[in-house]
PDB file of C-alpha atoms in Angstrom:
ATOM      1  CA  UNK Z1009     -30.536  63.390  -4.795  1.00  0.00           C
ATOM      2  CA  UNK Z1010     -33.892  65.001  -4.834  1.00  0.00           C
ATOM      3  CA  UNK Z1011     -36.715  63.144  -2.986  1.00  0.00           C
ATOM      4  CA  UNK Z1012     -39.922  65.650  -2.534  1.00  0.00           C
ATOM      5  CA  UNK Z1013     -42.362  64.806  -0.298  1.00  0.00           C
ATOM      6  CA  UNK Z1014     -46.343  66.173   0.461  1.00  0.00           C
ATOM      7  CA  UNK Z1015     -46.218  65.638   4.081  1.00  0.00           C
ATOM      8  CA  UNK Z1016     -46.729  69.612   4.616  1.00  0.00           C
ATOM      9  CA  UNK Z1017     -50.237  69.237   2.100  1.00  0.00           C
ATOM     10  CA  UNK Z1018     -51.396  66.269   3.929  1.00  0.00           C
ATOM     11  CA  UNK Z1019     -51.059  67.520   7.229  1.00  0.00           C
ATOM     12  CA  UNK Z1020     -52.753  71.097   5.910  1.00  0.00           C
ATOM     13  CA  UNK Z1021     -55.545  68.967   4.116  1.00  0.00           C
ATOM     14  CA  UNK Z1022     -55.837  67.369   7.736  1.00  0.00           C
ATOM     15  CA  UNK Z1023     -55.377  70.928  10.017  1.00  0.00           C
ATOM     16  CA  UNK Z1024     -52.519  68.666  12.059  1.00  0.00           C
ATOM     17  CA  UNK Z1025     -49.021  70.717  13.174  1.00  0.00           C
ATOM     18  CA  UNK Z1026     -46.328  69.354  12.912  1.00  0.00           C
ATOM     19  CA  UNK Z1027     -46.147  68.439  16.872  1.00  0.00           C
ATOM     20  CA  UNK Z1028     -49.173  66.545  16.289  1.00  0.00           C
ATOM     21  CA  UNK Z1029     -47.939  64.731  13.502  1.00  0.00           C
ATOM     22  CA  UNK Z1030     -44.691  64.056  15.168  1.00  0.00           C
ATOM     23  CA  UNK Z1031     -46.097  62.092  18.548  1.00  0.00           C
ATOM     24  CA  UNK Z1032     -48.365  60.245  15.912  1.00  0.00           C
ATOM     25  CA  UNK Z1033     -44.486  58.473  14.186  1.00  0.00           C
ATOM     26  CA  UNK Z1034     -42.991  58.871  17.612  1.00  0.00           C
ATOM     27  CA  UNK Z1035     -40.290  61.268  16.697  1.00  0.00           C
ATOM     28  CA  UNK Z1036     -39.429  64.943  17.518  1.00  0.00           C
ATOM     29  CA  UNK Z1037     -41.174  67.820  16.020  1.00  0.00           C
ATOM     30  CA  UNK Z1038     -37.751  69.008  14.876  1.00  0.00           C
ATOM     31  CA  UNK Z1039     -37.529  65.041  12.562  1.00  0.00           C
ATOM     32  CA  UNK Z1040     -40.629  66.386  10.762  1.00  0.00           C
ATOM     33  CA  UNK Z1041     -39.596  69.931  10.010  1.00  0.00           C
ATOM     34  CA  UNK Z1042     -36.288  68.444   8.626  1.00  0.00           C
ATOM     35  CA  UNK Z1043     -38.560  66.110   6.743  1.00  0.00           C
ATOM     36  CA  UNK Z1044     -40.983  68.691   5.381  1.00  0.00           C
ATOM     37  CA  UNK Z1045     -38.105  71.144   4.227  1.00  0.00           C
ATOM     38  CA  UNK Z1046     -36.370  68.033   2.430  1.00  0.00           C
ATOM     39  CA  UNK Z1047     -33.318  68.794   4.840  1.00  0.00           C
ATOM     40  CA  UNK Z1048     -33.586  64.825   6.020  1.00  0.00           C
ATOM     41  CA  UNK Z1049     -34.735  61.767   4.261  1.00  0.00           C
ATOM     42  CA  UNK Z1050     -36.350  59.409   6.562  1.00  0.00           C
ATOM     43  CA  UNK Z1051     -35.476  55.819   7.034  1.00  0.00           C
ATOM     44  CA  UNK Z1052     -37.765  53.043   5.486  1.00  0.00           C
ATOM     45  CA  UNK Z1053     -39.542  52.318   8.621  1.00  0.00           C
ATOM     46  CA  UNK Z1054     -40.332  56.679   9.174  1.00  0.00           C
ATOM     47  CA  UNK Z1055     -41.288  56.633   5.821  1.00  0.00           C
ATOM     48  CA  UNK Z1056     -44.198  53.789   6.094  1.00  0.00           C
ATOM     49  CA  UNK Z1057     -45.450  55.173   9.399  1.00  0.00           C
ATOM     50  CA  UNK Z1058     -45.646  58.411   7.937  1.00  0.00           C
ATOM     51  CA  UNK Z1059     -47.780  57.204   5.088  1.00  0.00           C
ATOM     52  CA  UNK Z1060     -49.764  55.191   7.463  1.00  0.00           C
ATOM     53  CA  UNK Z1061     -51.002  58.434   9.296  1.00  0.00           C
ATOM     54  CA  UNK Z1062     -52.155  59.831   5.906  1.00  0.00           C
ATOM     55  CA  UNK Z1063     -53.464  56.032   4.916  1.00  0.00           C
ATOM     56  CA  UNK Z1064     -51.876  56.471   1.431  1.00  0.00           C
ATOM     57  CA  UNK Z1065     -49.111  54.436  -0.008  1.00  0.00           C
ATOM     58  CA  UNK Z1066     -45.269  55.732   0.671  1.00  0.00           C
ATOM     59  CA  UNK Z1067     -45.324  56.648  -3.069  1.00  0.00           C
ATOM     60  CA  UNK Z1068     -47.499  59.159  -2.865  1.00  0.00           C
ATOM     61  CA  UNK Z1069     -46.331  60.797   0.171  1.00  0.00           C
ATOM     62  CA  UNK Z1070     -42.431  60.822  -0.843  1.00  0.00           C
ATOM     63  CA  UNK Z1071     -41.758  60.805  -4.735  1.00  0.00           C
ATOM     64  CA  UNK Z1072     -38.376  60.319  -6.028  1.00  0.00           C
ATOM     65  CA  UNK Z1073     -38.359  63.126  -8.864  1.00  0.00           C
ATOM     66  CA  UNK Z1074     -36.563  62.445 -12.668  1.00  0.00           C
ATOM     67  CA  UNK Z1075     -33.337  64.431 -11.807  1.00  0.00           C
ATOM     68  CA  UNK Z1076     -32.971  62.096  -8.743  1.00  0.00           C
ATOM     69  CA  UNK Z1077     -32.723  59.117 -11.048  1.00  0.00           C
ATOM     70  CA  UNK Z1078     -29.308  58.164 -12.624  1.00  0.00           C
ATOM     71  CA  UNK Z1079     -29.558  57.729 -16.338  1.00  0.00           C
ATOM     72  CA  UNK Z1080     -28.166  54.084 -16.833  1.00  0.00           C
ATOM     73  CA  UNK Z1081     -31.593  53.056 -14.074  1.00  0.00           C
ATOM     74  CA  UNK Z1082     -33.614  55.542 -16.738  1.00  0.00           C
ATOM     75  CA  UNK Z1083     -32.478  53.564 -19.857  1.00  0.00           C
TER      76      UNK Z1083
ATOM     77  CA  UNK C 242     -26.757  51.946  21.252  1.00  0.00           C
ATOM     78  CA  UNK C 243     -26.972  49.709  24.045  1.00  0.00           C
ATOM     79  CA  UNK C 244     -24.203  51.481  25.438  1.00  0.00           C
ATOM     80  CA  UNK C 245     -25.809  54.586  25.918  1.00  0.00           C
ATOM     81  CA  UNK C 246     -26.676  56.942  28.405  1.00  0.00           C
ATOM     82  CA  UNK C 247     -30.369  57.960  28.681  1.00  0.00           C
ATOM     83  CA  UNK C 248     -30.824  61.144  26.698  1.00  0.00           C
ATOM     84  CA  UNK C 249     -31.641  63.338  30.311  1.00  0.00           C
ATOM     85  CA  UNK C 250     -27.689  62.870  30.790  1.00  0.00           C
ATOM     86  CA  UNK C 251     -26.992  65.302  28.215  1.00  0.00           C
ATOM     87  CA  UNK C 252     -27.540  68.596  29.847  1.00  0.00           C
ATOM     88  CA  UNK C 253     -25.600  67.550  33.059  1.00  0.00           C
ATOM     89  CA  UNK C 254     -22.756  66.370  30.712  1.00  0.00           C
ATOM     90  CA  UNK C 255     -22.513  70.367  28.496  1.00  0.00           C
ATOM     91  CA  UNK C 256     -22.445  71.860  32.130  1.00  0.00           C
ATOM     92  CA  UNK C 257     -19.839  69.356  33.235  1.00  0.00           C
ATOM     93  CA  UNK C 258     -17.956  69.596  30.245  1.00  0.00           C
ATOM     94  CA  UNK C 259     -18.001  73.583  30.381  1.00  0.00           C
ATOM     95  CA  UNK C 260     -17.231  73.806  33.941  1.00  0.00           C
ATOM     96  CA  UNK C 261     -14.409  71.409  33.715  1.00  0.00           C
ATOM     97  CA  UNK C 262     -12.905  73.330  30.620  1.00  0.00           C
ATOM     98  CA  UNK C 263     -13.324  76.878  32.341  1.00  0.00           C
ATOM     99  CA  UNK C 264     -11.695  75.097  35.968  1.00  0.00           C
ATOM    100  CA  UNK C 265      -8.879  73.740  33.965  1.00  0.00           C
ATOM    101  CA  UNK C 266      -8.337  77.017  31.683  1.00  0.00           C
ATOM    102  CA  UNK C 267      -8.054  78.731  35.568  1.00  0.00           C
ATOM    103  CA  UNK C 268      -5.888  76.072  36.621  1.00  0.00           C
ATOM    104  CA  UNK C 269      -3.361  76.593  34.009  1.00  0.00           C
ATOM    105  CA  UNK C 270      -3.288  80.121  34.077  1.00  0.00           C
ATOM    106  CA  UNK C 271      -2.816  79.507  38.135  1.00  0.00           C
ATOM    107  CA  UNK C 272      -5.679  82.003  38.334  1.00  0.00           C
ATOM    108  CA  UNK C 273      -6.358  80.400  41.890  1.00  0.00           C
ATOM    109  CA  UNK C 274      -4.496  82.936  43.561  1.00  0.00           C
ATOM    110  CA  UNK C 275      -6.926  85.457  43.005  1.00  0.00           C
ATOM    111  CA  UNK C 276      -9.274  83.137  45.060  1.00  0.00           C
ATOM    112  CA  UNK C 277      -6.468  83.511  47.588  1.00  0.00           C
ATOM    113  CA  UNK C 278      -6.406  87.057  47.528  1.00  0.00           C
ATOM    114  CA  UNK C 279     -10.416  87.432  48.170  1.00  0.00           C
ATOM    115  CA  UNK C 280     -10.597  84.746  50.878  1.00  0.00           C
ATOM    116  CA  UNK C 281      -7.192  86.082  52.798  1.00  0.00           C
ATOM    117  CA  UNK C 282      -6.571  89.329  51.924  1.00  0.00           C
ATOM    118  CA  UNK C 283      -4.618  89.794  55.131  1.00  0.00           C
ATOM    119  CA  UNK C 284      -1.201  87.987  53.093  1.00  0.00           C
ATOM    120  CA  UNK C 285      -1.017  91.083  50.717  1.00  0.00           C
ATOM    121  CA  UNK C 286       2.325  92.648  50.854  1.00  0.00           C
ATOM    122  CA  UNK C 287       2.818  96.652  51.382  1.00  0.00           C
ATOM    123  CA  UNK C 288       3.493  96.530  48.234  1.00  0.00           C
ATOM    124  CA  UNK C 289       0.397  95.129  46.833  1.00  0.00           C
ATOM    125  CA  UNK C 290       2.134  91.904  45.766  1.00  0.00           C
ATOM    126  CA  UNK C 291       0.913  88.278  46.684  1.00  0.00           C
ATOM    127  CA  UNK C 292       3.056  85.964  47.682  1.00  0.00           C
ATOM    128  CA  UNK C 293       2.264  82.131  46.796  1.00  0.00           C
ATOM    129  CA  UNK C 294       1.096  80.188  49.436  1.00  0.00           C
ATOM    130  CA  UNK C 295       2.930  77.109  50.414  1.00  0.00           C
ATOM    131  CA  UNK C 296       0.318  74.508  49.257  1.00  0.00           C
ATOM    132  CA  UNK C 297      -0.496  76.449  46.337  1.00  0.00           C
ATOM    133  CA  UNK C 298       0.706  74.244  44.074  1.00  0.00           C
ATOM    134  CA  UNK C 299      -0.293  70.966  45.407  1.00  0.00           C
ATOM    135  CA  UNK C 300      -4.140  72.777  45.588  1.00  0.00           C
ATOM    136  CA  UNK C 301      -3.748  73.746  41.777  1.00  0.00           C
ATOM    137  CA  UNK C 302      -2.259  70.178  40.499  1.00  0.00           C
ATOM    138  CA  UNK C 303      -5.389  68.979  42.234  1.00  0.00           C
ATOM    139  CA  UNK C 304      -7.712  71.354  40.944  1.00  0.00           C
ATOM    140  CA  UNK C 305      -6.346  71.000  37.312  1.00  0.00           C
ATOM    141  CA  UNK C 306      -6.901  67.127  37.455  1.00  0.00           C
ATOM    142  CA  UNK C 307     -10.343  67.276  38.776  1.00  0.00           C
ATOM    143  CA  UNK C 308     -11.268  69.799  36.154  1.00  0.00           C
ATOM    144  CA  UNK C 309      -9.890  67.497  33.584  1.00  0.00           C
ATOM    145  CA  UNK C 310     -12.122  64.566  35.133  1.00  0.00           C
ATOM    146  CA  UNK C 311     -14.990  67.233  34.405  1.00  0.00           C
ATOM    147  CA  UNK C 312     -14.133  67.883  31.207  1.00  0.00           C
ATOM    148  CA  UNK C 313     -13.298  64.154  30.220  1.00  0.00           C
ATOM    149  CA  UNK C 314     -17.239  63.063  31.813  1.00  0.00           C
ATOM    150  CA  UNK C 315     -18.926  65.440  30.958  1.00  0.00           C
ATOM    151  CA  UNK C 316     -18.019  65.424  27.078  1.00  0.00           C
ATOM    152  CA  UNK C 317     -18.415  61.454  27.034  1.00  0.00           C
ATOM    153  CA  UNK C 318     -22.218  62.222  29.005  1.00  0.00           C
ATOM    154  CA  UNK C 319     -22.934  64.318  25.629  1.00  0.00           C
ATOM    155  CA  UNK C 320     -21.379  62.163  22.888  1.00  0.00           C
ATOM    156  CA  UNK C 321     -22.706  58.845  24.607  1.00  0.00           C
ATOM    157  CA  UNK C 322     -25.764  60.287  25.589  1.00  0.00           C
ATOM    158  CA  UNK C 323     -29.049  58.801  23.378  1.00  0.00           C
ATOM    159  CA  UNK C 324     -31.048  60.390  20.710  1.00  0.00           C
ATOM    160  CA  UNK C 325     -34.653  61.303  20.562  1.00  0.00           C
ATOM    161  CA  UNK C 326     -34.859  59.948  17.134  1.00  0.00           C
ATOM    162  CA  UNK C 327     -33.051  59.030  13.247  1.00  0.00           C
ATOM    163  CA  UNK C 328     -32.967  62.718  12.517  1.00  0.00           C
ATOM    164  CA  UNK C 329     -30.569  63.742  15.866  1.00  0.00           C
ATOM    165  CA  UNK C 330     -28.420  60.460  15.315  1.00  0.00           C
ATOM    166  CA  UNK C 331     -27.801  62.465  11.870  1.00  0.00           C
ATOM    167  CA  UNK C 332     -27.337  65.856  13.411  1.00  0.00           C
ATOM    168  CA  UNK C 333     -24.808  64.877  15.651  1.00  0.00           C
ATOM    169  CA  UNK C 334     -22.899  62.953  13.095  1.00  0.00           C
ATOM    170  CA  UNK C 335     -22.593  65.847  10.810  1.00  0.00           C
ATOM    171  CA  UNK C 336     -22.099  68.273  14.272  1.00  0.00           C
ATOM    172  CA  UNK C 337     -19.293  66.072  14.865  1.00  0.00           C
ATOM    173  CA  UNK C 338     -17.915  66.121  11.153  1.00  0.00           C
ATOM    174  CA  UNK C 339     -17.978  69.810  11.711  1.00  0.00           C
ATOM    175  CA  UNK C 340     -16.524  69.853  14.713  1.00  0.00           C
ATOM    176  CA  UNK C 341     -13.632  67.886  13.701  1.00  0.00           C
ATOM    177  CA  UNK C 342     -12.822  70.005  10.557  1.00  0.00           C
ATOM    178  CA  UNK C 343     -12.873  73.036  13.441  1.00  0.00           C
ATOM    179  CA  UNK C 344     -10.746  71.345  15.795  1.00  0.00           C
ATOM    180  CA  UNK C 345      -8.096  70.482  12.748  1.00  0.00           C
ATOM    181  CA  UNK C 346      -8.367  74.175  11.547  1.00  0.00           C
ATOM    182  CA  UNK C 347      -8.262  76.006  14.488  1.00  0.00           C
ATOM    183  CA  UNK C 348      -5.100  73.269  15.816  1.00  0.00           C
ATOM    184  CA  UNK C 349      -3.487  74.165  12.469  1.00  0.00           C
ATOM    185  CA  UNK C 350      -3.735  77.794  12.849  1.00  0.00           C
ATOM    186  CA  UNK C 351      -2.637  78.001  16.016  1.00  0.00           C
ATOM    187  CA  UNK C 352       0.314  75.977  15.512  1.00  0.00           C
ATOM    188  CA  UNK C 353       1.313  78.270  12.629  1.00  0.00           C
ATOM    189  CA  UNK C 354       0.721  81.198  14.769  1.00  0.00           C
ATOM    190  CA  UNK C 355       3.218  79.672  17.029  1.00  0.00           C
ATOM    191  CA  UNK C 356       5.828  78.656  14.598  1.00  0.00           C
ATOM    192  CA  UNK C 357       5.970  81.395  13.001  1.00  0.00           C
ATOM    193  CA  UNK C 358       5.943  84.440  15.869  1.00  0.00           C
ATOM    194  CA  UNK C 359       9.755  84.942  17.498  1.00  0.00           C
ATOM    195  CA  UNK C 360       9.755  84.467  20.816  1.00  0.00           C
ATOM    196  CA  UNK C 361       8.165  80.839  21.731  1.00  0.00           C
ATOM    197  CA  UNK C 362       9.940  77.778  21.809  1.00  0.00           C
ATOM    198  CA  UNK C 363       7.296  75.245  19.763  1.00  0.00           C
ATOM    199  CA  UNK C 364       7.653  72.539  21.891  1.00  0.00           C
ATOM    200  CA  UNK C 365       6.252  74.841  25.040  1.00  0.00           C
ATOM    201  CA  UNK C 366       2.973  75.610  22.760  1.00  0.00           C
ATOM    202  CA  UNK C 367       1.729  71.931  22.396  1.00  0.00           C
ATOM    203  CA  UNK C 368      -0.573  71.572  25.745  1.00  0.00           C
ATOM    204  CA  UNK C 369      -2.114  75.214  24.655  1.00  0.00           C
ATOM    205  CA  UNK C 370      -2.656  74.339  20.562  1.00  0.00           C
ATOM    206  CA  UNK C 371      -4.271  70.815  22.076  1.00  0.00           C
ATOM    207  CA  UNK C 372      -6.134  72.499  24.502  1.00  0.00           C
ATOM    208  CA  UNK C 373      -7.511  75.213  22.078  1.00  0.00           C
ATOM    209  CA  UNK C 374      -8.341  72.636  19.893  1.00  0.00           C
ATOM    210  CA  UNK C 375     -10.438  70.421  22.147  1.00  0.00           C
ATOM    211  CA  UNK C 376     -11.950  73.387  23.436  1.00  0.00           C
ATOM    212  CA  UNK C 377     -12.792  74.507  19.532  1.00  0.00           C
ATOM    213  CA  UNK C 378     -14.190  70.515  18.995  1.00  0.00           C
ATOM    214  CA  UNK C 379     -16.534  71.027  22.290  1.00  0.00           C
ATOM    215  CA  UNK C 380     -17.797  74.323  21.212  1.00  0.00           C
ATOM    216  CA  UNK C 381     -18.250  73.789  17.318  1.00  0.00           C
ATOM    217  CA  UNK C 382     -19.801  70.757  18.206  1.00  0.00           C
ATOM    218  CA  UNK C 383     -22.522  72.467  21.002  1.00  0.00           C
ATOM    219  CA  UNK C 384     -23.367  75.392  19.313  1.00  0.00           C
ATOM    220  CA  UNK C 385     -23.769  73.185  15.597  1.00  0.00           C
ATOM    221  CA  UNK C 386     -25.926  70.585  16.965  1.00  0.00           C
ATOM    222  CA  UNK C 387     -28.158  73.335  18.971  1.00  0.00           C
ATOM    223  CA  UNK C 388     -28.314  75.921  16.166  1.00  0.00           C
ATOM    224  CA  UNK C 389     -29.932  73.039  13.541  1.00  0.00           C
ATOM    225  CA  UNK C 390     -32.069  71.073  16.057  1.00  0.00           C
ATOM    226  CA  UNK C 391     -33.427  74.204  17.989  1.00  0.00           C
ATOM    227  CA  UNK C 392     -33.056  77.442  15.873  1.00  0.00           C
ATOM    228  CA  UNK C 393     -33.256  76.259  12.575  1.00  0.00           C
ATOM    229  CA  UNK C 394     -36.615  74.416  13.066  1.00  0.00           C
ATOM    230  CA  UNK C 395     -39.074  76.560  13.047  1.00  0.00           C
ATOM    231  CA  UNK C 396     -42.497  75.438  14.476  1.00  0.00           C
ATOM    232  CA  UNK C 397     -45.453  75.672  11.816  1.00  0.00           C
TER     233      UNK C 397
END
């Protein structure tokens, strides 16, 4: 399962560190590394309040890419 | 997880839980008479040999059980104690997956060790293989959970 996400461009675009980013969602500086290096998926909720800080829709912060996506959903 | 400790507890429990393990590895190996020796060295034989003390035994039953009170608290403190967040609730459930396949490995090996060198009866290896293997849990567990959460984030 494959699930990239642009949190590391976003928070560049916005000259944020992770620590910063981290008290915004209320988690540990270690949760967004994790996130960032696509060793953790976030729940729903992270997800959403992640997107919220960017104010962009989940989509576009996490994308699920093709090889993620089991053929039999493709077809 | 109402039935969690707050996350502060954690600490206090790895120091319990290393204590008590170290107290009780003494306490087996009756390592308490060196303690003897340093605080009355006036008992030593001509010799050099020390003879037990009367109430050495009762002293090192004691000491054995309170270690193993240690031990027991201070590895529920860490397992029970709370998370900062999702992503540790996942690192200590694969830290503990780990530390499970250690504990199995390290039981198994031992055991074979055991079984298969002359000179021990099996049945007088069991406390060591189960201690070994707790102690291999405790540590797999400590030093996986730390390495990923502390060592393997790197700050950007």
């Amino acid at each position: 399962m494959k699930l990239e996400n642009t949190l590391r461009i976003e928070r560049a675009v916005r000259r944020m560190t992770q620590a910063e980013l981290a008290e915004r969602v209320d988690v540990s500086r270690q949760a967004i590394n994790a996130i960032e290096t696509g060793k953790f998926i976030p729940s729903a909720v992270l997800a959403i309040k992640l997107a919220r800080v960017f104010g962009k829709p989940v989509e576009d912060i996490f994308i699920l890419t093709e090889d993620a996506i089991p053929a039999e959903v493709k077809e | 997880m109402a039935l969690s400790f707050p996350a502060r507890y954690r600490a206090t429990g790895i120091f319990l839980a290393i204590a008590g393990f170290l107290c009780l590895w003494v306490a087996s190996w009756e390592g308490l008479i060196n303690v003897y020796r340093i605080i009355l060295p006036g008992r030593t034989l001509p010799d050099g040999a020390y003879p037990y003390p009367a109430n050495f035994w009762d002293i090192n039953a004691a000491f054995g059980m309170v270690s193993a009170c240690m031990l027991t608290v201070g590895a529920a403190m860490v397992f029970l104690a709370k998370e900062p967040d999702e992503y540790f609730y996942k690192l200590r459930l694969e830290s503990i997956q780990f530390a499970v396949i250690a504990q199995f490995v390290v039981g198994l090996i031992a055991f074979a060790y055991f079984y298969f060198t002359p000179g021990y009866q099996i049945e007088n290896t069991f406390q060591g293989i189960l201690g070994l293997a707790c102690g291999t849990f405790l540590a797999a567990y400590v030093l996986r959970y730390y390495a990923n959460s502390y060592f393997k984030a790197d700050q950007d």
